[in-house]
PDB file of C-alpha atoms in Angstrom:
ATOM      1  CA  MET A 987     115.436  24.430 189.339  1.00  0.00           C
ATOM      2  CA  ALA A 988     112.542  26.803 189.585  1.00  0.00           C
ATOM      3  CA  ALA A 989     114.654  29.704 190.145  1.00  0.00           C
ATOM      4  CA  THR A 990     116.428  28.619 186.641  1.00  0.00           C
ATOM      5  CA  ALA A 991     113.436  28.621 184.824  1.00  0.00           C
ATOM      6  CA  SER A 992     112.149  31.931 186.188  1.00  0.00           C
ATOM      7  CA  SER A 993     115.396  33.384 185.160  1.00  0.00           C
ATOM      8  CA  PHE A 994     115.106  32.103 181.822  1.00  0.00           C
ATOM      9  CA  GLY A 995     111.458  32.866 181.679  1.00  0.00           C
ATOM     10  CA  THR A 996     112.080  36.670 182.657  1.00  0.00           C
ATOM     11  CA  THR A 997     115.047  36.922 180.365  1.00  0.00           C
ATOM     12  CA  TRP A 998     112.906  35.643 177.385  1.00  0.00           C
ATOM     13  CA  CYS A 999     110.252  37.858 178.395  1.00  0.00           C
ATOM     14  CA  LEU A1000     112.562  41.194 178.317  1.00  0.00           C
ATOM     15  CA  ARG A1001     113.936  39.951 174.795  1.00  0.00           C
ATOM     16  CA  ARG A1002     110.294  39.563 173.531  1.00  0.00           C
ATOM     17  CA  ALA A1003     109.431  43.270 174.605  1.00  0.00           C
ATOM     18  CA  ALA A1004     112.285  44.608 173.293  1.00  0.00           C
ATOM     19  CA  GLN A1005     111.688  42.745 169.724  1.00  0.00           C
ATOM     20  CA  ALA A1006     108.396  44.224 169.807  1.00  0.00           C
ATOM     21  CA  PHE A1007     109.502  47.586 170.896  1.00  0.00           C
ATOM     22  CA  ALA A1008     111.734  47.555 168.206  1.00  0.00           C
ATOM     23  CA  ILE A1009     109.103  46.646 165.612  1.00  0.00           C
ATOM     24  CA  SER A1010     106.548  49.560 166.522  1.00  0.00           C
ATOM     25  CA  HIS A1011     109.150  51.898 166.677  1.00  0.00           C
ATOM     26  CA  SER A1012     111.063  50.876 163.945  1.00  0.00           C
ATOM     27  CA  HIS A1013     110.198  54.162 161.510  1.00  0.00           C
ATOM     28  CA  ILE A1014     111.256  56.384 164.505  1.00  0.00           C
ATOM     29  CA  LEU A1015     114.612  54.686 164.301  1.00  0.00           C
ATOM     30  CA  ARG A1016     115.022  54.996 160.613  1.00  0.00           C
ATOM     31  CA  ASN A1017     114.041  58.388 160.459  1.00  0.00           C
ATOM     32  CA  ASN A1018     116.586  59.095 163.226  1.00  0.00           C
ATOM     33  CA  VAL A1019     119.208  57.446 161.300  1.00  0.00           C
ATOM     34  CA  LYS A1020     118.559  59.233 158.030  1.00  0.00           C
ATOM     35  CA  LEU A1021     118.551  62.442 159.949  1.00  0.00           C
ATOM     36  CA  SER A1022     121.450  62.025 161.693  1.00  0.00           C
ATOM     37  CA  LEU A1023     123.410  60.609 158.509  1.00  0.00           C
ATOM     38  CA  GLN A1024     121.680  63.831 156.718  1.00  0.00           C
ATOM     39  CA  ARG A1025     123.207  66.301 159.152  1.00  0.00           C
ATOM     40  CA  ASN A1026     126.832  64.632 159.091  1.00  0.00           C
ATOM     41  CA  PHE A1027     126.487  64.921 155.339  1.00  0.00           C
ATOM     42  CA  CYS A1028     125.639  68.639 155.172  1.00  0.00           C
ATOM     43  CA  SER A1029     127.917  69.539 158.278  1.00  0.00           C
ATOM     44  CA  HIS A1030     130.835  67.773 155.902  1.00  0.00           C
ATOM     45  CA  LEU A1031     129.314  69.615 152.231  1.00  0.00           C
ATOM     46  CA  LEU A1032     129.459  72.839 154.583  1.00  0.00           C
ATOM     47  CA  SER A1033     132.809  72.275 155.562  1.00  0.00           C
ATOM     48  CA  VAL A1034     133.987  71.442 152.290  1.00  0.00           C
ATOM     49  CA  SER A1035     132.057  74.508 150.497  1.00  0.00           C
ATOM     50  CA  THR A1036     133.790  76.743 153.413  1.00  0.00           C
ATOM     51  CA  SER A1037     137.159  75.411 152.621  1.00  0.00           C
ATOM     52  CA  LEU A1038     136.709  75.448 148.845  1.00  0.00           C
ATOM     53  CA  ALA A1039     135.822  78.966 149.114  1.00  0.00           C
ATOM     54  CA  SER A1040     138.463  80.035 151.167  1.00  0.00           C
ATOM     55  CA  GLY A1041     140.901  78.553 148.726  1.00  0.00           C
ATOM     56  CA  VAL A1042     139.059  80.285 145.914  1.00  0.00           C
ATOM     57  CA  SER A1043     139.163  83.291 147.950  1.00  0.00           C
ATOM     58  CA  GLN A1044     143.160  83.399 148.650  1.00  0.00           C
ATOM     59  CA  THR A1045     143.617  82.177 145.004  1.00  0.00           C
ATOM     60  CA  VAL A1046     141.562  85.418 143.271  1.00  0.00           C
ATOM     61  CA  GLN A1047     143.553  87.626 146.004  1.00  0.00           C
ATOM     62  CA  ALA A1048     146.835  86.212 144.947  1.00  0.00           C
ATOM     63  CA  LEU A1049     145.834  86.516 141.238  1.00  0.00           C
ATOM     64  CA  LYS A1050     144.945  90.163 141.772  1.00  0.00           C
ATOM     65  CA  GLY A1051     148.142  90.795 143.691  1.00  0.00           C
ATOM     66  CA  GLU A1052     149.848  89.514 140.597  1.00  0.00           C
ATOM     67  CA  VAL A1053     148.174  91.459 138.301  1.00  0.00           C
ATOM     68  CA  ASP A1054     148.501  94.532 140.023  1.00  0.00           C
ATOM     69  CA  LEU A1055     152.231  93.818 139.984  1.00  0.00           C
ATOM     70  CA  LEU A1056     152.033  93.329 136.144  1.00  0.00           C
ATOM     71  CA  LEU A1057     150.739  96.393 135.639  1.00  0.00           C
ATOM     72  CA  LYS A1058     152.990  98.494 138.108  1.00  0.00           C
ATOM     73  CA  GLY A1059     154.959 101.126 135.368  1.00  0.00           C
ATOM     74  CA  VAL A1060     151.916 101.109 132.771  1.00  0.00           C
ATOM     75  CA  GLY A1061     151.398 104.669 132.209  1.00  0.00           C
ATOM     76  CA  GLU A1062     147.901 106.109 131.537  1.00  0.00           C
ATOM     77  CA  ARG A1063     144.532 104.868 133.745  1.00  0.00           C
ATOM     78  CA  SER A1064     143.111 104.363 130.163  1.00  0.00           C
ATOM     79  CA  VAL A1065     145.785 102.447 128.886  1.00  0.00           C
ATOM     80  CA  THR A1066     146.328 100.306 132.360  1.00  0.00           C
ATOM     81  CA  LYS A1067     142.448  99.457 132.036  1.00  0.00           C
ATOM     82  CA  GLU A1068     142.684  98.031 128.893  1.00  0.00           C
ATOM     83  CA  VAL A1069     146.175  96.200 129.367  1.00  0.00           C
ATOM     84  CA  LYS A1070     144.404  94.860 132.640  1.00  0.00           C
ATOM     85  CA  HIS A1071     141.303  93.294 130.505  1.00  0.00           C
ATOM     86  CA  ILE A1072     143.734  92.048 127.891  1.00  0.00           C
ATOM     87  CA  LEU A1073     146.046  90.188 130.851  1.00  0.00           C
ATOM     88  CA  GLU A1074     142.577  88.749 132.160  1.00  0.00           C
ATOM     89  CA  MET A1075     141.647  87.369 128.696  1.00  0.00           C
ATOM     90  CA  ALA A1076     144.991  86.086 128.277  1.00  0.00           C
ATOM     91  CA  ARG A1077     144.872  84.008 131.561  1.00  0.00           C
ATOM     92  CA  ARG A1078     141.344  82.683 130.736  1.00  0.00           C
ATOM     93  CA  ALA A1079     142.504  81.522 127.327  1.00  0.00           C
ATOM     94  CA  SER A1080     145.363  79.636 128.777  1.00  0.00           C
ATOM     95  CA  LEU A1081     143.656  77.887 131.692  1.00  0.00           C
ATOM     96  CA  LYS A1082     140.667  76.941 129.318  1.00  0.00           C
ATOM     97  CA  ARG A1083     143.124  75.903 126.086  1.00  0.00           C
ATOM     98  CA  GLU A1084     141.601  78.105 124.024  1.00  0.00           C
ATOM     99  CA  ILE A1085     142.722  81.352 121.470  1.00  0.00           C
ATOM    100  CA  LEU A1086     141.463  84.679 121.872  1.00  0.00           C
ATOM    101  CA  HIS A1087     141.603  87.758 120.030  1.00  0.00           C
ATOM    102  CA  THR A1088     141.573  91.485 120.710  1.00  0.00           C
ATOM    103  CA  ASP A1089     140.151  93.942 118.444  1.00  0.00           C
ATOM    104  CA  PHE A1090     142.923  96.535 117.195  1.00  0.00           C
ATOM    105  CA  LEU A1091     144.276  98.164 119.343  1.00  0.00           C
ATOM    106  CA  THR A1092     146.130 101.695 119.576  1.00  0.00           C
ATOM    107  CA  PRO A1093     150.099 101.744 120.000  1.00  0.00           C
ATOM    108  CA  PRO A1094     150.514 102.524 123.714  1.00  0.00           C
ATOM    109  CA  VAL A1095     148.049  99.717 124.679  1.00  0.00           C
ATOM    110  CA  LEU A1096     149.383  97.456 122.083  1.00  0.00           C
ATOM    111  CA  LYS A1097     153.344  98.098 123.410  1.00  0.00           C
ATOM    112  CA  GLU A1098     152.122  97.965 126.818  1.00  0.00           C
ATOM    113  CA  SER A1099     150.083  94.481 126.562  1.00  0.00           C
ATOM    114  CA  MET A1100     153.229  92.869 124.830  1.00  0.00           C
ATOM    115  CA  GLN A1101     155.620  93.758 127.390  1.00  0.00           C
ATOM    116  CA  VAL A1102     153.296  92.522 130.005  1.00  0.00           C
ATOM    117  CA  LEU A1103     152.332  89.549 127.903  1.00  0.00           C
ATOM    118  CA  GLU A1104     155.578  88.505 127.553  1.00  0.00           C
ATOM    119  CA  LYS A1105     156.531  88.425 131.414  1.00  0.00           C
ATOM    120  CA  LEU A1106     153.866  85.132 131.568  1.00  0.00           C
ATOM    121  CA  ALA A1107     155.468  81.915 130.921  1.00  0.00           C
ATOM    122  CA  ASP A1108     151.965  79.843 130.467  1.00  0.00           C
ATOM    123  CA  VAL A1109     150.558  82.538 127.865  1.00  0.00           C
ATOM    124  CA  LYS A1110     151.747  83.156 124.234  1.00  0.00           C
ATOM    125  CA  ALA A1111     150.645  86.339 122.630  1.00  0.00           C
ATOM    126  CA  ILE A1112     151.046  87.459 118.791  1.00  0.00           C
ATOM    127  CA  ALA A1113     150.604  90.595 117.531  1.00  0.00           C
ATOM    128  CA  GLN A1114     149.060  90.870 113.715  1.00  0.00           C
ATOM    129  CA  GLY A1115     148.125  94.116 112.088  1.00  0.00           C
ATOM    130  CA  GLY A1116     148.627  92.985 108.270  1.00  0.00           C
ATOM    131  CA  TYR A1117     152.200  93.859 107.510  1.00  0.00           C
ATOM    132  CA  PRO A1118     155.543  94.428 109.763  1.00  0.00           C
ATOM    133  CA  GLN A1119     155.311  98.432 109.980  1.00  0.00           C
ATOM    134  CA  ALA A1120     151.683  98.528 111.194  1.00  0.00           C
ATOM    135  CA  GLU A1121     150.708 100.692 114.210  1.00  0.00           C
ATOM    136  CA  ARG A1122     147.087  99.093 115.093  1.00  0.00           C
ATOM    137  CA  CYS A1123     147.330  95.121 115.840  1.00  0.00           C
ATOM    138  CA  ARG A1124     145.374  92.767 117.086  1.00  0.00           C
ATOM    139  CA  ILE A1125     146.771  90.469 119.462  1.00  0.00           C
ATOM    140  CA  SER A1126     146.517  86.770 119.722  1.00  0.00           C
ATOM    141  CA  VAL A1127     146.068  85.045 123.193  1.00  0.00           C
ATOM    142  CA  GLY A1128     146.443  81.159 124.681  1.00  0.00           C
ATOM    143  CA  HIS A1129     148.473  78.621 125.928  1.00  0.00           C
ATOM    144  CA  PRO A1130     151.655  77.844 123.937  1.00  0.00           C
ATOM    145  CA  GLU A1131     150.802  74.419 123.159  1.00  0.00           C
ATOM    146  CA  GLU A1132     147.619  75.412 121.592  1.00  0.00           C
ATOM    147  CA  LEU A1133     148.871  79.073 120.098  1.00  0.00           C
ATOM    148  CA  THR A1134     151.378  77.405 117.472  1.00  0.00           C
ATOM    149  CA  SER A1135     150.833  79.469 114.442  1.00  0.00           C
ATOM    150  CA  ASP A1136     149.694  82.851 113.152  1.00  0.00           C
ATOM    151  CA  PRO A1137     145.641  83.094 113.217  1.00  0.00           C
ATOM    152  CA  ASP A1138     143.947  84.244 110.456  1.00  0.00           C
ATOM    153  CA  ILE A1139     142.200  87.348 111.835  1.00  0.00           C
ATOM    154  CA  ILE A1140     143.306  90.149 109.440  1.00  0.00           C
ATOM    155  CA  SER A1141     141.662  90.861 106.140  1.00  0.00           C
ATOM    156  CA  ALA A1142     142.401  93.852 103.789  1.00  0.00           C
ATOM    157  CA  LEU A1143     140.371  95.716 101.045  1.00  0.00           C
ATOM    158  CA  SER A1144     141.227  97.947  98.412  1.00  0.00           C
ATOM    159  CA  ILE A1145     139.302 101.500  97.891  1.00  0.00           C
ATOM    160  CA  THR A1146     139.332 102.708  94.540  1.00  0.00           C
ATOM    161  CA  GLY A1147     138.054 105.651  92.827  1.00  0.00           C
ATOM    162  CA  ASN A1148     139.121 108.713  90.693  1.00  0.00           C
ATOM    163  CA  PHE A1149     140.728 110.855  93.484  1.00  0.00           C
ATOM    164  CA  GLN A1150     142.599 112.807  90.823  1.00  0.00           C
ATOM    165  CA  PHE A1151     140.566 115.895  91.185  1.00  0.00           C
ATOM    166  CA  GLU A1152     139.610 115.601  94.685  1.00  0.00           C
ATOM    167  CA  PRO A1153     142.384 113.820  96.803  1.00  0.00           C
ATOM    168  CA  CYS A1154     141.268 112.335 100.122  1.00  0.00           C
ATOM    169  CA  SER A1155     142.970 112.212 103.467  1.00  0.00           C
ATOM    170  CA  HIS A1156     143.588 109.639 106.114  1.00  0.00           C
ATOM    171  CA  GLY A1157     140.783 111.448 108.189  1.00  0.00           C
ATOM    172  CA  ASP A1158     138.397 111.315 105.128  1.00  0.00           C
ATOM    173  CA  PHE A1159     138.682 107.940 104.455  1.00  0.00           C
ATOM    174  CA  LEU A1160     138.058 106.823 108.131  1.00  0.00           C
ATOM    175  CA  GLY A1161     135.029 109.086 108.274  1.00  0.00           C
ATOM    176  CA  SER A1162     133.766 107.519 105.493  1.00  0.00           C
ATOM    177  CA  ILE A1163     134.145 103.869 106.904  1.00  0.00           C
ATOM    178  CA  LEU A1164     133.023 104.756 110.358  1.00  0.00           C
ATOM    179  CA  GLY A1165     129.653 106.482 108.706  1.00  0.00           C
ATOM    180  CA  THR A1166     128.772 102.690 107.511  1.00  0.00           C
ATOM    181  CA  GLY A1167     128.451 102.150 111.402  1.00  0.00           C
ATOM    182  CA  ILE A1168     131.377 100.185 112.196  1.00  0.00           C
ATOM    183  CA  VAL A1169     133.619 101.046 115.397  1.00  0.00           C
ATOM    184  CA  ARG A1170     136.737 102.123 115.288  1.00  0.00           C
ATOM    185  CA  GLU A1171     138.096  98.907 116.797  1.00  0.00           C
ATOM    186  CA  LYS A1172     137.205  97.251 114.112  1.00  0.00           C
ATOM    187  CA  LEU A1173     139.379  98.989 111.984  1.00  0.00           C
ATOM    188  CA  GLY A1174     143.442  98.669 111.353  1.00  0.00           C
ATOM    189  CA  ASP A1175     145.317 100.684 109.703  1.00  0.00           C
ATOM    190  CA  ILE A1176     144.630 102.881 106.466  1.00  0.00           C
ATOM    191  CA  ILE A1177     147.453 102.927 103.802  1.00  0.00           C
ATOM    192  CA  LEU A1178     147.059 105.897 101.197  1.00  0.00           C
ATOM    193  CA  GLN A1179     147.679 105.296  97.365  1.00  0.00           C
ATOM    194  CA  GLY A1180     147.376 108.795  96.205  1.00  0.00           C
ATOM    195  CA  GLU A1181     145.096 109.474  93.287  1.00  0.00           C
ATOM    196  CA  GLN A1182     144.156 105.255  93.557  1.00  0.00           C
ATOM    197  CA  GLY A1183     142.444 105.405  96.519  1.00  0.00           C
ATOM    198  CA  ALA A1184     143.440 103.613  99.840  1.00  0.00           C
ATOM    199  CA  GLN A1185     143.800 100.273 101.367  1.00  0.00           C
ATOM    200  CA  ILE A1186     142.840  99.086 104.544  1.00  0.00           C
ATOM    201  CA  ILE A1187     143.067  96.403 107.175  1.00  0.00           C
ATOM    202  CA  VAL A1188     139.392  95.201 108.889  1.00  0.00           C
ATOM    203  CA  VAL A1189     138.564  92.560 110.712  1.00  0.00           C
ATOM    204  CA  PRO A1190     137.466  89.157 108.741  1.00  0.00           C
ATOM    205  CA  GLU A1191     133.565  89.568 109.724  1.00  0.00           C
ATOM    206  CA  LEU A1192     133.219  93.068 108.412  1.00  0.00           C
ATOM    207  CA  VAL A1193     134.388  92.410 105.061  1.00  0.00           C
ATOM    208  CA  GLU A1194     131.219  91.756 103.049  1.00  0.00           C
ATOM    209  CA  PHE A1195     129.534  94.671 104.857  1.00  0.00           C
ATOM    210  CA  LEU A1196     132.028  96.803 104.049  1.00  0.00           C
ATOM    211  CA  MET A1197     132.260  95.955 100.044  1.00  0.00           C
ATOM    212  CA  SER A1198     128.287  96.410 100.135  1.00  0.00           C
ATOM    213  CA  THR A1199     127.923  99.600 101.824  1.00  0.00           C
ATOM    214  CA  LEU A1200     130.917 101.613 101.474  1.00  0.00           C
ATOM    215  CA  VAL A1201     130.271 103.317  98.282  1.00  0.00           C
ATOM    216  CA  LYS A1202     131.520 107.118  98.738  1.00  0.00           C
ATOM    217  CA  VAL A1203     134.620 108.791 100.049  1.00  0.00           C
ATOM    218  CA  ARG A1204     133.559 112.737 100.751  1.00  0.00           C
ATOM    219  CA  ASN A1205     132.505 113.198  97.150  1.00  0.00           C
ATOM    220  CA  VAL A1206     134.159 110.058  94.843  1.00  0.00           C
ATOM    221  CA  PRO A1207     132.237 107.279  94.419  1.00  0.00           C
ATOM    222  CA  VAL A1208     134.300 104.016  95.264  1.00  0.00           C
ATOM    223  CA  SER A1209     134.219 100.390  95.069  1.00  0.00           C
ATOM    224  CA  CYS A1210     135.905  98.092  97.703  1.00  0.00           C
ATOM    225  CA  THR A1211     137.803  94.752  97.022  1.00  0.00           C
ATOM    226  CA  LYS A1212     139.257  91.996  99.079  1.00  0.00           C
ATOM    227  CA  ILE A1213     142.843  91.699  98.082  1.00  0.00           C
ATOM    228  CA  PRO A1214     145.313  89.299 100.057  1.00  0.00           C
ATOM    229  CA  LEU A1215     147.753  90.576 102.255  1.00  0.00           C
ATOM    230  CA  ILE A1216     150.732  90.253 100.584  1.00  0.00           C
ATOM    231  CA  SER A1217     149.093  92.839  97.895  1.00  0.00           C
ATOM    232  CA  LEU A1218     148.969  95.535 100.604  1.00  0.00           C
ATOM    233  CA  ASP A1219     151.340  98.226  99.112  1.00  0.00           C
ATOM    234  CA  TYR A1220     153.342 100.021 102.178  1.00  0.00           C
ATOM    235  CA  GLU A1221     156.756 101.753 102.219  1.00  0.00           C
ATOM    236  CA  PRO A1222     159.235  99.577 103.840  1.00  0.00           C
ATOM    237  CA  PRO A1223     161.452 100.948 106.362  1.00  0.00           C
ATOM    238  CA  ARG A1224     164.559 103.046 105.409  1.00  0.00           C
ATOM    239  CA  THR A1225     167.818 101.451 105.822  1.00  0.00           C
ATOM    240  CA  LYS A1226     171.327 102.825 105.102  1.00  0.00           C
ATOM    241  CA  SER A1227     174.592 100.969 105.004  1.00  0.00           C
ATOM    242  CA  PHE A1228     178.139 102.215 105.744  1.00  0.00           C
ATOM    243  CA  LYS A1229     181.598 101.397 106.422  1.00  0.00           C
ATOM    244  CA  THR A1230     183.600 102.835 109.175  1.00  0.00           C
ATOM    245  CA  ILE A1231     186.945 102.282 111.308  1.00  0.00           C
ATOM    246  CA  GLU A1232     186.948 101.972 114.770  1.00  0.00           C
ATOM    247  CA  ALA A1233     189.776 101.341 117.719  1.00  0.00           C
ATOM    248  CA  SER A1234     187.611  99.100 119.716  1.00  0.00           C
ATOM    249  CA  LEU A1235     184.600  97.135 119.030  1.00  0.00           C
ATOM    250  CA  ARG A1236     183.207  98.593 122.329  1.00  0.00           C
ATOM    251  CA  VAL A1237     179.540  99.379 121.845  1.00  0.00           C
ATOM    252  CA  ASP A1238     179.357 103.132 122.530  1.00  0.00           C
ATOM    253  CA  ALA A1239     182.202 103.408 119.833  1.00  0.00           C
ATOM    254  CA  LEU A1240     180.012 101.450 117.464  1.00  0.00           C
ATOM    255  CA  ALA A1241     176.897 102.999 118.192  1.00  0.00           C
ATOM    256  CA  SER A1242     178.238 106.171 118.049  1.00  0.00           C
ATOM    257  CA  ALA A1243     179.514 105.735 114.422  1.00  0.00           C
ATOM    258  CA  GLY A1244     176.245 104.210 113.591  1.00  0.00           C
ATOM    259  CA  PHE A1245     173.928 106.601 115.091  1.00  0.00           C
ATOM    260  CA  LYS A1246     175.993 109.851 114.354  1.00  0.00           C
ATOM    261  CA  VAL A1247     175.831 110.669 118.151  1.00  0.00           C
ATOM    262  CA  SER A1248     178.684 111.598 120.697  1.00  0.00           C
ATOM    263  CA  ARG A1249     179.900 108.671 122.985  1.00  0.00           C
ATOM    264  CA  SER A1250     179.340 110.940 126.032  1.00  0.00           C
ATOM    265  CA  LYS A1251     175.176 110.623 125.348  1.00  0.00           C
ATOM    266  CA  LEU A1252     175.362 107.273 124.308  1.00  0.00           C
ATOM    267  CA  VAL A1253     177.122 105.963 127.599  1.00  0.00           C
ATOM    268  CA  ASP A1254     174.522 107.898 129.570  1.00  0.00           C
ATOM    269  CA  MET A1255     171.980 105.927 127.195  1.00  0.00           C
ATOM    270  CA  ILE A1256     173.478 102.350 127.966  1.00  0.00           C
ATOM    271  CA  ARG A1257     173.628 103.015 131.883  1.00  0.00           C
ATOM    272  CA  LEU A1258     170.053 103.871 131.457  1.00  0.00           C
ATOM    273  CA  GLU A1259     169.178 101.005 129.648  1.00  0.00           C
ATOM    274  CA  ILE A1260     171.389  98.730 132.072  1.00  0.00           C
ATOM    275  CA  SER A1261     169.382 100.421 135.087  1.00  0.00           C
ATOM    276  CA  ASN A1262     166.238  99.600 133.512  1.00  0.00           C
ATOM    277  CA  LEU A1263     167.089  96.007 133.076  1.00  0.00           C
ATOM    278  CA  CYS A1264     168.167  95.703 136.371  1.00  0.00           C
ATOM    279  CA  LEU A1265     164.577  96.885 137.498  1.00  0.00           C
ATOM    280  CA  SER A1266     162.869  94.457 134.983  1.00  0.00           C
ATOM    281  CA  PHE A1267     165.132  91.599 136.570  1.00  0.00           C
ATOM    282  CA  LEU A1268     163.892  92.645 140.121  1.00  0.00           C
ATOM    283  CA  PHE A1269     160.265  92.654 138.922  1.00  0.00           C
ATOM    284  CA  ILE A1270     160.605  88.979 137.786  1.00  0.00           C
ATOM    285  CA  CYS A1271     162.277  87.790 140.496  1.00  0.00           C
ATOM    286  CA  LYS A1272     159.025  89.334 143.081  1.00  0.00           C
ATOM    287  CA  LEU A1273     156.738  87.593 140.474  1.00  0.00           C
ATOM    288  CA  LEU A1274     158.838  84.359 140.595  1.00  0.00           C
ATOM    289  CA  ILE A1275     158.131  84.618 144.500  1.00  0.00           C
ATOM    290  CA  VAL A1276     154.405  85.490 144.444  1.00  0.00           C
ATOM    291  CA  THR A1277     154.249  82.560 142.258  1.00  0.00           C
ATOM    292  CA  LEU A1278     155.935  80.260 144.449  1.00  0.00           C
ATOM    293  CA  GLN A1279     153.551  81.271 147.305  1.00  0.00           C
ATOM    294  CA  LEU A1280     150.555  80.380 145.539  1.00  0.00           C
TER     295      LEU A1280
END
């Protein structure tokens, strides 16, 4: 009985001592627990951040490889640089579901850009220059679900004056317009109208500025008025209709009659075009492989 009481008393004393120690050192224990949790949390965050950074890095490298693949075949370095910028802008517009616009582009950049953008399934591109035969155009890019119509990004001005005794050339009009302080990229085509002056295509935000600042072309006083695009007076493409009788409906036979070129030359041209189509098909296959690997 005495042994039992002694054992019970010892256990009770040890329990009370443990409780007293826990109470006196509770702030230390709490700090240790907090520190452990913070370390685990920071370690987890670092692991997640490293994983995300690795994923982003791999994605950026894949996109860079895709861009390089798309730009393969583009000629001059200056053209390649501009096309790459437009391609990156198109990607950004598609991802953010917004519509972005370029300035007026030169014919080489316009051609190469449209050919590259047509290969992107998630990007839609629309080129506008004010009229069908425009050489300098602006490109609008965006996701196909967002870019559903032609954006209003083109305006036209009529520059009139008495040019009967002092005819002005394309360069005269261009020099006077740029002399107001605007850059060439904000200006589209210039359509000469003989003694009446010229019609120009510009970005909408510069219409009021040019109407107030462009008062002279060379030595001829002029006035600028805004006109609708439908009023542009341009020369439509020339067409010619004719009839011919051929022994067969082969492409080389019909094209030879239409373009007045020998069939042997046309056969070589058709073979070259087929070869280019095959190369384009191989390029698309490579692009699909790269996309699937992402």
